[in-house]
mmCIF file of C-alpha atoms in Angstrom:
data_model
loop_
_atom_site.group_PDB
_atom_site.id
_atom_site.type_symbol
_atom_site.label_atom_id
_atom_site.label_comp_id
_atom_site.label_asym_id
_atom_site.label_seq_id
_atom_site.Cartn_x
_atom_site.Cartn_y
_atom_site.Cartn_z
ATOM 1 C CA UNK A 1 -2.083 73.834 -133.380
ATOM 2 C CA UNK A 2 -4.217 73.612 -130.015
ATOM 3 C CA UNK A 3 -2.846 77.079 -128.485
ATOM 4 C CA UNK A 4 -1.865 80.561 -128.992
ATOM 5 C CA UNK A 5 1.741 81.216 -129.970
ATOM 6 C CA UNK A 6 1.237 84.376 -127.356
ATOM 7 C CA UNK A 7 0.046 84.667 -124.150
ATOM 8 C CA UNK A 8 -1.106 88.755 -124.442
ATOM 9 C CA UNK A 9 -2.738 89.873 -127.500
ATOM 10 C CA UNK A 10 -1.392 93.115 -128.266
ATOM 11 C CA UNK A 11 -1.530 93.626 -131.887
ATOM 12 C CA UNK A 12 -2.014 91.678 -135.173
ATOM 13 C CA UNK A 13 1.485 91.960 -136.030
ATOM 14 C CA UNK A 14 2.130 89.718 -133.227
ATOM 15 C CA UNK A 15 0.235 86.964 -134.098
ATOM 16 C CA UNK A 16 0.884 84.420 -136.843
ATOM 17 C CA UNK A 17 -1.445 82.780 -139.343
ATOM 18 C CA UNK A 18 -1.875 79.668 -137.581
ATOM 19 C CA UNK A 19 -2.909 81.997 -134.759
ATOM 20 C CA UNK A 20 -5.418 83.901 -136.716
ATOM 21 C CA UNK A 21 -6.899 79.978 -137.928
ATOM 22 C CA UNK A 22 -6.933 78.838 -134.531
ATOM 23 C CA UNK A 23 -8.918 81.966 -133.679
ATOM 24 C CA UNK A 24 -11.417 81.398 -136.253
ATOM 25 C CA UNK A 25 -11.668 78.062 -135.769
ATOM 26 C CA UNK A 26 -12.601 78.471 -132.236
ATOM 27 C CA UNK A 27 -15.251 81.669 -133.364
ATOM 28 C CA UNK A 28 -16.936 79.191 -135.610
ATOM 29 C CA UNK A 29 -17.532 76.976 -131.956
ATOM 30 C CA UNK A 30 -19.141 79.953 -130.314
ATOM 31 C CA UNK A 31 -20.877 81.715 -133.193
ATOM 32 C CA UNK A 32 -23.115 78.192 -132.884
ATOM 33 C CA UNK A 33 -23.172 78.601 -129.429
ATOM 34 C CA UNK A 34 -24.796 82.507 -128.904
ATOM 35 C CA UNK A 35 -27.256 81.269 -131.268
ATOM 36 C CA UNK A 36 -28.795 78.941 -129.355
ATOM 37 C CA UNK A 37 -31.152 79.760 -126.850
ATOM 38 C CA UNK A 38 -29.127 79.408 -124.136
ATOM 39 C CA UNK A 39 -26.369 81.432 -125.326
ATOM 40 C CA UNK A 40 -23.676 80.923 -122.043
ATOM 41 C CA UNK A 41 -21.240 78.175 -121.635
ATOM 42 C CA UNK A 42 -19.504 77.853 -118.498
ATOM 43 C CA UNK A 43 -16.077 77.825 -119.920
ATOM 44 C CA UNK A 44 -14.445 80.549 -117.604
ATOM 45 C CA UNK A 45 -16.304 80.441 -114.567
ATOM 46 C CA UNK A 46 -13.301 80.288 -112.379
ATOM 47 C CA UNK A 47 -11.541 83.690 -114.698
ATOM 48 C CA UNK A 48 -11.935 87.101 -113.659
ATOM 49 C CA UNK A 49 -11.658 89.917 -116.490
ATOM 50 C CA UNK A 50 -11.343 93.621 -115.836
ATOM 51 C CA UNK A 51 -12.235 96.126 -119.059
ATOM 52 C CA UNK A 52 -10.483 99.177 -118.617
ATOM 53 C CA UNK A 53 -11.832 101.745 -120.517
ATOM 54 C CA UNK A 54 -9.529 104.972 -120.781
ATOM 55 C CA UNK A 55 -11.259 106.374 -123.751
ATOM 56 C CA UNK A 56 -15.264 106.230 -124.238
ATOM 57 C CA UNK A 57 -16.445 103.282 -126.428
ATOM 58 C CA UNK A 58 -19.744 101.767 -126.722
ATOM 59 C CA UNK A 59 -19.243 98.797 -129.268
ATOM 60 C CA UNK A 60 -16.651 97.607 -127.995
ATOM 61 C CA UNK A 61 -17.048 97.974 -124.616
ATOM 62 C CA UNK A 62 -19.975 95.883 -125.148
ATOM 63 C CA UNK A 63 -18.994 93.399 -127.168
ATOM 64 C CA UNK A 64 -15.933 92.227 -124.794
ATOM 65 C CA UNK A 65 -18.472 92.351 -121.863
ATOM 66 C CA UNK A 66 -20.950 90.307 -123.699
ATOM 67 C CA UNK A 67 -18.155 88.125 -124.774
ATOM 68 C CA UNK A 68 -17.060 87.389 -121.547
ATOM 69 C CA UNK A 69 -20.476 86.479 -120.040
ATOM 70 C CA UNK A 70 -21.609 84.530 -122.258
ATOM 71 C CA UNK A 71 -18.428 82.138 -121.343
ATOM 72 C CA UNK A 72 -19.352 82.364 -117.692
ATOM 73 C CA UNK A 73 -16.474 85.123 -116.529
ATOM 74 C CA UNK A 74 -16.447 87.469 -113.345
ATOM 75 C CA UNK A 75 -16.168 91.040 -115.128
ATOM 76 C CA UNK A 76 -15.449 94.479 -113.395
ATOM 77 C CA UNK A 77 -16.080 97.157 -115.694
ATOM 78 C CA UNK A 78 -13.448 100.104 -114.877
ATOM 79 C CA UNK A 79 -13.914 103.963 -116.432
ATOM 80 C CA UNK A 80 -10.851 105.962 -115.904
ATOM 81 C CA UNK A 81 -13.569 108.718 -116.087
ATOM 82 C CA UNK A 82 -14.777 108.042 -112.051
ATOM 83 C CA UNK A 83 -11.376 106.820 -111.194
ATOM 84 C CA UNK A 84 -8.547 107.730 -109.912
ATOM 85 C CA UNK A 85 -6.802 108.193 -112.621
ATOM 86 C CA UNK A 86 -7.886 111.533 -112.804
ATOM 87 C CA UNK A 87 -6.276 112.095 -109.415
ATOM 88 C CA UNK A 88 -2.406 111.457 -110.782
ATOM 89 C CA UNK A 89 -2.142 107.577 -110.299
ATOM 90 C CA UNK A 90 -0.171 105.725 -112.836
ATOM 91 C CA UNK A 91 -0.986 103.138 -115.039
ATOM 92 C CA UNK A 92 0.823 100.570 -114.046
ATOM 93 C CA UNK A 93 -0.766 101.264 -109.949
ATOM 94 C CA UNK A 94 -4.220 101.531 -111.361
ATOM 95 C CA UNK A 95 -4.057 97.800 -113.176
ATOM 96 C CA UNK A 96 -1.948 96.309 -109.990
ATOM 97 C CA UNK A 97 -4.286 97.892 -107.306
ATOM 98 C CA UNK A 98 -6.879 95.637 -109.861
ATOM 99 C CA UNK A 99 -4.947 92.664 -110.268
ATOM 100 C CA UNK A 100 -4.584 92.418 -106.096
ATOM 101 C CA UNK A 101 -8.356 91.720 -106.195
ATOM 102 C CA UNK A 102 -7.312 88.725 -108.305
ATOM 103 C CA UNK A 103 -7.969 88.984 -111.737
ATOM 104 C CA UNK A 104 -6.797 87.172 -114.389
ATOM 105 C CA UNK A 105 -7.164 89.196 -117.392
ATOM 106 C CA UNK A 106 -7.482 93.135 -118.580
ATOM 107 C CA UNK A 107 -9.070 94.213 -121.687
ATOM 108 C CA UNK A 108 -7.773 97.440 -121.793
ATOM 109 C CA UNK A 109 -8.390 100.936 -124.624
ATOM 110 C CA UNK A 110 -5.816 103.600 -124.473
ATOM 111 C CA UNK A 111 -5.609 107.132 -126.241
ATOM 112 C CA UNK A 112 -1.718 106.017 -125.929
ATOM 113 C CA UNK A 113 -0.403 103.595 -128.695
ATOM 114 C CA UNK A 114 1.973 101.084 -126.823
ATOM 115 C CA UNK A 115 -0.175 101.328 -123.781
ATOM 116 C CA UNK A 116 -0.593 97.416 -124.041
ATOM 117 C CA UNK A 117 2.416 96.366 -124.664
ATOM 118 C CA UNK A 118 3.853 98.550 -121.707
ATOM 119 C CA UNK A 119 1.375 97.002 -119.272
ATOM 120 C CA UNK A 120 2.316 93.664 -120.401
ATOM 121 C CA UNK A 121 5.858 93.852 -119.415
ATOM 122 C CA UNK A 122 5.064 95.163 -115.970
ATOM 123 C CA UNK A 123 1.995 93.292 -114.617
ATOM 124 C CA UNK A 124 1.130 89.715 -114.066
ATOM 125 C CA UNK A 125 -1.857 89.188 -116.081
ATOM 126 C CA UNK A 126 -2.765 88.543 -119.447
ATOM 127 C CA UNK A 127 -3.583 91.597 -121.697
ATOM 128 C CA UNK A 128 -6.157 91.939 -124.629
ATOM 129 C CA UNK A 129 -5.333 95.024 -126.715
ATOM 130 C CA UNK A 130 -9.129 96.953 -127.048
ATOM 131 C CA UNK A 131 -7.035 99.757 -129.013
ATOM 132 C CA UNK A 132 -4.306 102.046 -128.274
ATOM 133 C CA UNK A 133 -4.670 104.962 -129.510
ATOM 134 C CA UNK A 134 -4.180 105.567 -133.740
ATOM 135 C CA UNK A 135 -1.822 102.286 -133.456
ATOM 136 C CA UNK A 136 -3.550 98.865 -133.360
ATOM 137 C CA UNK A 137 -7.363 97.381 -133.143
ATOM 138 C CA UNK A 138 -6.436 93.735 -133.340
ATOM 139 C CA UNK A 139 -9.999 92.275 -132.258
ATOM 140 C CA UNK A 140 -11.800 94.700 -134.975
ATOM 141 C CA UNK A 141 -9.169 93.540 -137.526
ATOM 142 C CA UNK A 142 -9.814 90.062 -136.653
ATOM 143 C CA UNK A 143 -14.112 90.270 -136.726
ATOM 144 C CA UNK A 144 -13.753 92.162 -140.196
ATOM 145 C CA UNK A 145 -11.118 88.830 -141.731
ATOM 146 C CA UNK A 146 -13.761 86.556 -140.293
ATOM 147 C CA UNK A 147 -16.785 88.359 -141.767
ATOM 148 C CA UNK A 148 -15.013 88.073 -145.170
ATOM 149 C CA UNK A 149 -14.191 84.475 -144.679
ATOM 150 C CA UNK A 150 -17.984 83.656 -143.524
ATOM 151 C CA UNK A 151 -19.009 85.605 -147.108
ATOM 152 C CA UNK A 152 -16.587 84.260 -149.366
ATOM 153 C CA UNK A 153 -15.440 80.881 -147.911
ATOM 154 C CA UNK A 154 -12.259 82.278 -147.500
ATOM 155 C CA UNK A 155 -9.720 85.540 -147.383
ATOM 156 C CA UNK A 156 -6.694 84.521 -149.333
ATOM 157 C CA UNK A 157 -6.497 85.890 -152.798
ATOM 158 C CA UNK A 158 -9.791 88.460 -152.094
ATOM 159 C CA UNK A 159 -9.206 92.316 -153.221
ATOM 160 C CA UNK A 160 -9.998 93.964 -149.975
ATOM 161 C CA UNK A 161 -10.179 97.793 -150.262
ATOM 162 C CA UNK A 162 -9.970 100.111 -147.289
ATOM 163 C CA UNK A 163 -11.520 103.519 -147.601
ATOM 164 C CA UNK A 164 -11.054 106.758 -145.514
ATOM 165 C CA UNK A 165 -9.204 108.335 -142.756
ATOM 166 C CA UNK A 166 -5.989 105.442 -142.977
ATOM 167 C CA UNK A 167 -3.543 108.457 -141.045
ATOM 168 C CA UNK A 168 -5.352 107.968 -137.905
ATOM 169 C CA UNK A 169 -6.828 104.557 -138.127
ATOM 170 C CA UNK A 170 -5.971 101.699 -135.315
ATOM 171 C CA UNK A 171 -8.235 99.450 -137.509
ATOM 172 C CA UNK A 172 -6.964 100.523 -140.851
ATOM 173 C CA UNK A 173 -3.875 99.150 -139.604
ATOM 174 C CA UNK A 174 -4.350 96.213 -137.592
ATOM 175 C CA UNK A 175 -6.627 95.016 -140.644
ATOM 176 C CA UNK A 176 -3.886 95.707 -143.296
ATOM 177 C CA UNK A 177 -1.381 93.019 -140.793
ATOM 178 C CA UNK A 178 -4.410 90.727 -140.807
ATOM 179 C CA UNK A 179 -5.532 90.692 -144.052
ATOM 180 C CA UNK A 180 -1.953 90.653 -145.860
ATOM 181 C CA UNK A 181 -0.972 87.348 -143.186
ATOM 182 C CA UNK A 182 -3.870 85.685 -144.463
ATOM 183 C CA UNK A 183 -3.332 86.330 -147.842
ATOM 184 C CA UNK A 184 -5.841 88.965 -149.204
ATOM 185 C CA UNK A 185 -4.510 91.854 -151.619
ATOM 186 C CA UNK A 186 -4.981 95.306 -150.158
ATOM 187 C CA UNK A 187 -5.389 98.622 -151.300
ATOM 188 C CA UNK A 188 -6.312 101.914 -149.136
ATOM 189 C CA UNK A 189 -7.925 104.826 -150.793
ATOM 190 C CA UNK A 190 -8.335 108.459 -149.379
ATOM 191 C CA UNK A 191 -7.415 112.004 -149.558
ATOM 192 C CA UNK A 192 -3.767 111.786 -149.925
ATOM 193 C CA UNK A 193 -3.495 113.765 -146.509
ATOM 194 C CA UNK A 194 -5.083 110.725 -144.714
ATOM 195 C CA UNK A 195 -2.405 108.292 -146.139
ATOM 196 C CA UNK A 196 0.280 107.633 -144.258
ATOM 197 C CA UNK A 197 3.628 108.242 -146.224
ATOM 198 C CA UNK A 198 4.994 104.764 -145.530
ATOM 199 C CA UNK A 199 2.094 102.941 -145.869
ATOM 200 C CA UNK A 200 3.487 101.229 -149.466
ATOM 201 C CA UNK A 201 5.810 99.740 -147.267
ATOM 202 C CA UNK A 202 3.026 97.463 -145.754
ATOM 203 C CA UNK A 203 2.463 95.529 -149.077
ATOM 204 C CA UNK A 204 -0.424 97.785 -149.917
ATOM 205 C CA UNK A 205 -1.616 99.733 -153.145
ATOM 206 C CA UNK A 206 -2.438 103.078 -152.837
ATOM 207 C CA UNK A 207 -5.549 104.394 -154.901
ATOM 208 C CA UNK A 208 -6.765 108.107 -154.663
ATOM 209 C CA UNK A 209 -10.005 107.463 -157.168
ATOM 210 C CA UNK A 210 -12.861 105.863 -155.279
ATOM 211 C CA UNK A 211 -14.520 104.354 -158.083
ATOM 212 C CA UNK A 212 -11.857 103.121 -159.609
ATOM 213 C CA UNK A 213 -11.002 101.116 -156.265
ATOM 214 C CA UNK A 214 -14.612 99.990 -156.064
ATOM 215 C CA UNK A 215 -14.013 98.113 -159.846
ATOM 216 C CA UNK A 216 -10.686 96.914 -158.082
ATOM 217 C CA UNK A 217 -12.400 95.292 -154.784
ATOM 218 C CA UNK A 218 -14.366 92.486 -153.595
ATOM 219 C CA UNK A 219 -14.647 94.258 -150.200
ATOM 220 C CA UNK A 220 -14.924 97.758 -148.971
ATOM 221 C CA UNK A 221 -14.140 98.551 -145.444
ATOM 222 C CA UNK A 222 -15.570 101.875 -145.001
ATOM 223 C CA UNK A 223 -13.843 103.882 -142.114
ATOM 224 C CA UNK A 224 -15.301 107.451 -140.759
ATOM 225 C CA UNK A 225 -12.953 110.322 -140.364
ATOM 226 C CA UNK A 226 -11.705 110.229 -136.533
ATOM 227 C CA UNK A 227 -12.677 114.468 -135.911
ATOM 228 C CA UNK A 228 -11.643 113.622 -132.241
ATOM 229 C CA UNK A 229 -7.988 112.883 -133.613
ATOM 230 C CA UNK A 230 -7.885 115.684 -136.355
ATOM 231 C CA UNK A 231 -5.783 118.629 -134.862
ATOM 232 C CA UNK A 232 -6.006 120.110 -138.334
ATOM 233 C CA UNK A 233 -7.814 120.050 -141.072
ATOM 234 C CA UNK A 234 -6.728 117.450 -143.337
ATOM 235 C CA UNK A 235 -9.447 118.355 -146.263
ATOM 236 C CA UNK A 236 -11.614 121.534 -146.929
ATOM 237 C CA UNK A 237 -14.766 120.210 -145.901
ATOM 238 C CA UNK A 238 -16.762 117.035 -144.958
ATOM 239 C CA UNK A 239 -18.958 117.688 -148.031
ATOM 240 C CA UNK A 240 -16.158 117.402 -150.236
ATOM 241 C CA UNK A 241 -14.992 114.564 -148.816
ATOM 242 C CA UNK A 242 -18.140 113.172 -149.447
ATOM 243 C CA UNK A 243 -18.127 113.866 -152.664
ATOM 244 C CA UNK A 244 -14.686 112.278 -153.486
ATOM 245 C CA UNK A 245 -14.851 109.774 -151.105
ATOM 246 C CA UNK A 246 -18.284 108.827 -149.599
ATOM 247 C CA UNK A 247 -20.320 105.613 -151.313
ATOM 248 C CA UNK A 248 -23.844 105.768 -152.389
ATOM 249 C CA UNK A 249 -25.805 103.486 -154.371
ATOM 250 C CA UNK A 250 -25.645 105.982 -157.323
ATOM 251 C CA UNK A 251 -22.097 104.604 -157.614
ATOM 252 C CA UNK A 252 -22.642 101.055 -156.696
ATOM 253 C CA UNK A 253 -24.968 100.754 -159.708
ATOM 254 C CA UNK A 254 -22.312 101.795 -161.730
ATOM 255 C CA UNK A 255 -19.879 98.705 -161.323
ATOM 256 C CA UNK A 256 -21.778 96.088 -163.244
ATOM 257 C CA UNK A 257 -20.538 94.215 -159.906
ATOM 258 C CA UNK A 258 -21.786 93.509 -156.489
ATOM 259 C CA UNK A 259 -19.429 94.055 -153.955
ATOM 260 C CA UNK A 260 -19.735 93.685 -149.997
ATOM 261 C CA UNK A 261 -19.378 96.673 -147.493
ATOM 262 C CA UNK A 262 -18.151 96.959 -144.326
ATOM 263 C CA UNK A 263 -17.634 99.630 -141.347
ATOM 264 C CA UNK A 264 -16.006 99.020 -138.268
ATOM 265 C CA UNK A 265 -18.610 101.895 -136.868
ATOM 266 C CA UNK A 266 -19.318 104.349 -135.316
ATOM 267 C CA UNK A 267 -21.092 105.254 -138.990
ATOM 268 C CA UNK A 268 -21.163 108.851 -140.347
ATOM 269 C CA UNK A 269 -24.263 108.369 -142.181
ATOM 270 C CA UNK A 270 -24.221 110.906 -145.397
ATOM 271 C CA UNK A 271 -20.443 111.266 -144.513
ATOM 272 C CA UNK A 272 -18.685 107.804 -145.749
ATOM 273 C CA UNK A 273 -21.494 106.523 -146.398
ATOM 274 C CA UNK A 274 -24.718 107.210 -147.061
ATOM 275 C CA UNK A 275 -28.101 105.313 -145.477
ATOM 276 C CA UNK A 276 -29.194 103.390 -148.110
ATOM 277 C CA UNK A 277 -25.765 101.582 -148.503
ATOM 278 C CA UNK A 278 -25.599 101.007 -145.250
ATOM 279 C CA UNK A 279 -29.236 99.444 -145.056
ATOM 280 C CA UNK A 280 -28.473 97.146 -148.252
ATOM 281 C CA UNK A 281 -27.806 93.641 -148.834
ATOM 282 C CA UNK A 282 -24.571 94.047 -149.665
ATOM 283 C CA UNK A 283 -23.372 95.548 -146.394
ATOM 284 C CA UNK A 284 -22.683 92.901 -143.452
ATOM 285 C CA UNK A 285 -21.982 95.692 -140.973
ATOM 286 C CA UNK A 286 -24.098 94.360 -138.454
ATOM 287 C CA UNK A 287 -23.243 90.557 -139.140
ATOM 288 C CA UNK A 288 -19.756 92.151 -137.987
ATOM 289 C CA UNK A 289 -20.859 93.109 -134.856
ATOM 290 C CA UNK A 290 -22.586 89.905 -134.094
ATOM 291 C CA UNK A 291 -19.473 87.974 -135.057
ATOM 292 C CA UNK A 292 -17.446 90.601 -133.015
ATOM 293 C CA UNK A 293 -18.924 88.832 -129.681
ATOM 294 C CA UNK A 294 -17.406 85.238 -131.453
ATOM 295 C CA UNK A 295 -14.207 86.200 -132.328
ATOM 296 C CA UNK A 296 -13.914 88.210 -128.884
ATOM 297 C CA UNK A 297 -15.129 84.973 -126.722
ATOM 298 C CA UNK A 298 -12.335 83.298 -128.751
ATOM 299 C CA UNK A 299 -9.956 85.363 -128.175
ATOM 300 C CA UNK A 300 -10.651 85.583 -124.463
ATOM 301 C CA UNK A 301 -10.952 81.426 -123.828
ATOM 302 C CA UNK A 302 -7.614 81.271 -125.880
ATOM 303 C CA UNK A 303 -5.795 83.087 -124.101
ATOM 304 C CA UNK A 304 -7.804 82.085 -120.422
ATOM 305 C CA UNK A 305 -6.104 78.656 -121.441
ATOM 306 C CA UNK A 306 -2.614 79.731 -121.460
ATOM 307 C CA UNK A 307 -3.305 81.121 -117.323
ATOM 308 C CA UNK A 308 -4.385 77.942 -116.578
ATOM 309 C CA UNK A 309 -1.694 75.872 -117.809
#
């Protein structure tokens, strides 16, 4: 397979596996190419992007903007912030006003889940999900399957843990669809007020004792609790939840195992996780992040070939 099955990409549940290898596949291509020392190919030169931002990110934000010029794309960077947006204008008025300057393709976050998928069916342009609110993350979901694969060789049959706030989580989410279509087992562990009450439904274990989902895993995806989402509180305290559910080397000693951890960031440090886990060898949070500019400048040339046809 030489092309997406999908000409928006709006969530992992969208996608299918040959998608997800055909993604890789082409991050492997550019993960060779930002580490050379001229790190831009002039791929879409004659593609426009627009990143609308409707909530405040900073990884993100960067890595799609970094993603797109390194393959040689006109971006316009849009904050609903200074826009206006604030003033009453719709959505769907904002993006078109946009799109009459000509561009090709929106990367767009939204506190709204569906936001994506609603702006797909009512402009002409091609939409990359950035997140939408505590729905789907399918780009951070896709970087964290592609770490694993560049650690182990491959994610079918690893035991792939994730750990923390799952209620509120776009990434818990979009990684349980990416992980479970590319054949990984998953479990999620938390306070049982941050599980979701279908999430069994998904194919996934449930596991309420951290260390005994540590002895489970291969991988840990370490999430931080979303406070900006909480409208109440969901545990007594953040130093309990530390306690219960926050890894430290203390307890990494204890497996008689090593084990590799991950965080899609922003990090917590002492919360989820404390410094010196974060600072090991065993964590690849910041090979994530460089592989997050691969798998985006995939993801964008993808689906910048399906315009052109």
């Amino acid at each position: 397979m030489s092309e997406l099955s999908v000409n928006h990409l709006l969530g992992i549940k969208y996608l299918k596996k040959t998608d997800i290898e055909l993604i890789f596949n082409t991050a492997d291509h550019f993960k060779e190419v930002i580490n050379r020392p001229i790190k831009k190919v002039p791929s879409l030169r004659d593609i426009t992007i627009a990143n609308l931002f409707f909530e405040n990110s900073t990884r993100t934000r960067l890595s799609f903007e970094l993603a797109e010029k390194r393959l040689s794309a006109d971006v316009v960077n849009f904050s609903a912030a200074s826009s206006s947006v604030k003033k009453g204008e719709t959505l769907v008025d904002t993006v078109n006003n946009i799109l009459s300057m000509k561009v090709d393709m929106v990367v767009m976050r939204h506190p709204n889940p569906g936001a994506g998928i609603f702006l797909s069916k009512n402009v002409n342009a091609s939409i990359v999900n950035a997140g939408d609110g505590a729905h789907e993350h399918p780009t951070q979901a896709l970087l964290d399957a592609y770490s694993i694969r560049e650690r182990f060789g491959e994610v079918a049959g690893k035991n792939v843990v994730i750990v923390g706030d799952i209620l509120h989580s776009r990434v818990a989410l979009s990684n349980i669809f990416a992980l479970k279509l590319l054949g990984a087992n998953v479990k999620v562990c938390g306070p049982k007020t941050l599980l979701p009450k279908y999430i069994e439904s998904l194919g996934v274990q449930v596991e309420t004792n951290l260390v005994e989902a540590l002895k489970w895993c291969d991988v840990a995806n370490m999430l931080r609790i979303q406070n900006e989402r909480l409208d109440i509180s969901y545990f007594p305290t953040t130093r309990e939840y530390t306690q219960q559910f926050g890894v430290t080397n203390k307890i990494l000693d204890q497996l008689n195992k090593e084990i590799v951890i991950m965080h899609p960031g922003p990090i917590n440090r002492g919360v989820e996780i404390t410094s010196d886990v974060a600072d090991s060898d065993q964590a690849i949070i910041l090979d994530q992040v460089q592989n997050g500019v691969a798998v985006r400048m995939a993801v964008i040339y993808l689906l910048a070939a399906k315009i052109k046809q």
